[in-house]
Coordinates of C-alpha atoms in Angstrom, one line a residue:
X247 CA 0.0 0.0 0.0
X248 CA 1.5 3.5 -1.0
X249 CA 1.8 5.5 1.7
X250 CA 0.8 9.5 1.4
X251 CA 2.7 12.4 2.9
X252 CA 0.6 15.6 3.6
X253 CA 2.7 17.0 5.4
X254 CA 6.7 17.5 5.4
X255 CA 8.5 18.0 8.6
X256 CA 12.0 18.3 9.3
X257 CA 14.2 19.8 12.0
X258 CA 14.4 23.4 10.9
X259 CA 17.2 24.4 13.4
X260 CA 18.2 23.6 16.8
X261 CA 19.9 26.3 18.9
X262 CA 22.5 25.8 21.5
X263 CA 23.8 28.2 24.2
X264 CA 27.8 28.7 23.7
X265 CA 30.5 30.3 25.4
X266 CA 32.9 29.7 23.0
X267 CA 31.3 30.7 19.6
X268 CA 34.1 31.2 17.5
X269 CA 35.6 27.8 17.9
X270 CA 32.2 26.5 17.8
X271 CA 31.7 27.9 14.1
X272 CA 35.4 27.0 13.0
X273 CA 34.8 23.4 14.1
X274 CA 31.1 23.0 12.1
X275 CA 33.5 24.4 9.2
X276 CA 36.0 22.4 8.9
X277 CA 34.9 19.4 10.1
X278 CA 31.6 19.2 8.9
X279 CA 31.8 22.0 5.7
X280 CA 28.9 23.8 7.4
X281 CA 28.8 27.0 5.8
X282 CA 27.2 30.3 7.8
X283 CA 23.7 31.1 6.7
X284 CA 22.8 34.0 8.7
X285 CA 24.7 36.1 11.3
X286 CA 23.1 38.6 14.0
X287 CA 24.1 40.8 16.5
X288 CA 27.7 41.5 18.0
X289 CA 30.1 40.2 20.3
X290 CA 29.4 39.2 23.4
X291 CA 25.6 38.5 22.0
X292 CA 26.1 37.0 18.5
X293 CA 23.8 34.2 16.7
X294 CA 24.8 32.2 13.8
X295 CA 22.6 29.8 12.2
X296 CA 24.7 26.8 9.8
X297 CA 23.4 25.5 7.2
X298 CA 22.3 21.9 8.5
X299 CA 20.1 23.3 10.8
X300 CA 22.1 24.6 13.4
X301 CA 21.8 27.6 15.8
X302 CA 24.8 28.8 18.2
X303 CA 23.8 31.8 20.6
X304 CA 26.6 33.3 22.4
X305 CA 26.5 33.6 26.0
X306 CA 30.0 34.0 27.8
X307 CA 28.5 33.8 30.8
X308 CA 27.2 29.9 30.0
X309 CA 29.2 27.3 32.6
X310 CA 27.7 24.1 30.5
X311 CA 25.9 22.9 33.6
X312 CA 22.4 23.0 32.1
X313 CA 20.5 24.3 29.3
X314 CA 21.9 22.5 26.3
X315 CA 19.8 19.7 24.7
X316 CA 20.6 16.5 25.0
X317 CA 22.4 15.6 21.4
X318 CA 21.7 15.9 18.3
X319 CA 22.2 14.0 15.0
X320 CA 24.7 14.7 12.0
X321 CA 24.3 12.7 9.0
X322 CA 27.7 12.4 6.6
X323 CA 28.6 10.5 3.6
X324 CA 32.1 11.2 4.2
X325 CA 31.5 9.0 8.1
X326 CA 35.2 8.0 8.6
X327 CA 37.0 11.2 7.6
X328 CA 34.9 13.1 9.9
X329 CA 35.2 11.0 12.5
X330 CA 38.9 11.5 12.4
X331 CA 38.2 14.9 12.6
X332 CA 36.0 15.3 15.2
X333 CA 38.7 13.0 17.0
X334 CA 41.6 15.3 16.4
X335 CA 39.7 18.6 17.3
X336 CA 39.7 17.3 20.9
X337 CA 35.7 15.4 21.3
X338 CA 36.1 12.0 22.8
X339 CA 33.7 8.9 22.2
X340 CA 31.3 8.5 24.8
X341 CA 29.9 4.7 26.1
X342 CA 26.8 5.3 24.1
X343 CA 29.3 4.0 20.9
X344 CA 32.4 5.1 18.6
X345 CA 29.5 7.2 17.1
X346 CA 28.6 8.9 19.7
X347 CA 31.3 12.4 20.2
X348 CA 31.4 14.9 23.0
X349 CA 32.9 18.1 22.4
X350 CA 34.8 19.8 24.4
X351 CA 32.6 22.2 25.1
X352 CA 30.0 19.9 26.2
X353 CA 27.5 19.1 23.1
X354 CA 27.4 15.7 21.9
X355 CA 26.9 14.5 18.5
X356 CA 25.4 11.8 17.0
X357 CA 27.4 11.0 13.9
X358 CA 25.2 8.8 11.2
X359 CA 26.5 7.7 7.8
X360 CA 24.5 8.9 4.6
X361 CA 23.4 8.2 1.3
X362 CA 24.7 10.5 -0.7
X363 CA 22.0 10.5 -3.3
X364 CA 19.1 11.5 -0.2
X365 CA 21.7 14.2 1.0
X366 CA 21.6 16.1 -2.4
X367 CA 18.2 15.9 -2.8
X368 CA 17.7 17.4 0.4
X369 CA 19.9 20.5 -0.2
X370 CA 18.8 20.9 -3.5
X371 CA 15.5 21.6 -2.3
X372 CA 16.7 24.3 0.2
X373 CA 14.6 24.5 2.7
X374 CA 15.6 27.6 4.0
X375 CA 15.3 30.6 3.3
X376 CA 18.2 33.0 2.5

């Protein structure tokens, strides 16, 4: 039986409080080629949102005690070479699995391999807006 979507949904964004905002950019860069979208506001009270759906608030005065979700899932066709990555900018693998990274800073990522083929159809339909 065919199924029928109505209705779309995907994770627009999720935002995280950081104190360290300018590594935290520099690391979705490099290791993940995560390009700024949009920028607001100045130091000490910046946002940036990355393309991938993520949001990074600055807060200096954040201690990463609370606040922060829980994790949140990256999806890469390029799974061992970012892994590497992640490894060498300092995040450690947690029990959960080799998968499973902390940051230094605190925020821990899911890392899932892709199919290349449903990742370009997903950016080719942008769905933000710029």
């Amino acid at each position: 039986m065919e199924r029928i979507i109505k209705m779309g949904t995907y994770l627009e964004h999720m935002a995280f409080k950081v104190n360290d905002l300018d590594w935290c950019v520099k690391f979705f860069q490099e290791v993940f080629d995560m390009p700024i979208r949009l920028s607001l506001g100045e130091k000490p009270n910046r946002k940036i949102w990355l393309h991938a759906g993520i949001q990074l608030n600055e807060d200096l005065s954040f201690t990463n005690v609370e606040g922060r979700c829980d994790h949140f899932a990256l999806m890469t066709t390029e799974y061992d070479e970012v892994l590497k990555k992640c490894l060498e900018w300092g995040c450690v693998q947690t029990e959960t699995g080799e998968n499973w990274l902390r940051m230094p800073n605190g925020m821990i990522i899911e890392l899932k391999r892709g199919d290349n083929a449903v990742l370009e159809t997903i950016l080719e339909q942008k769905p933000w807006v710029d």
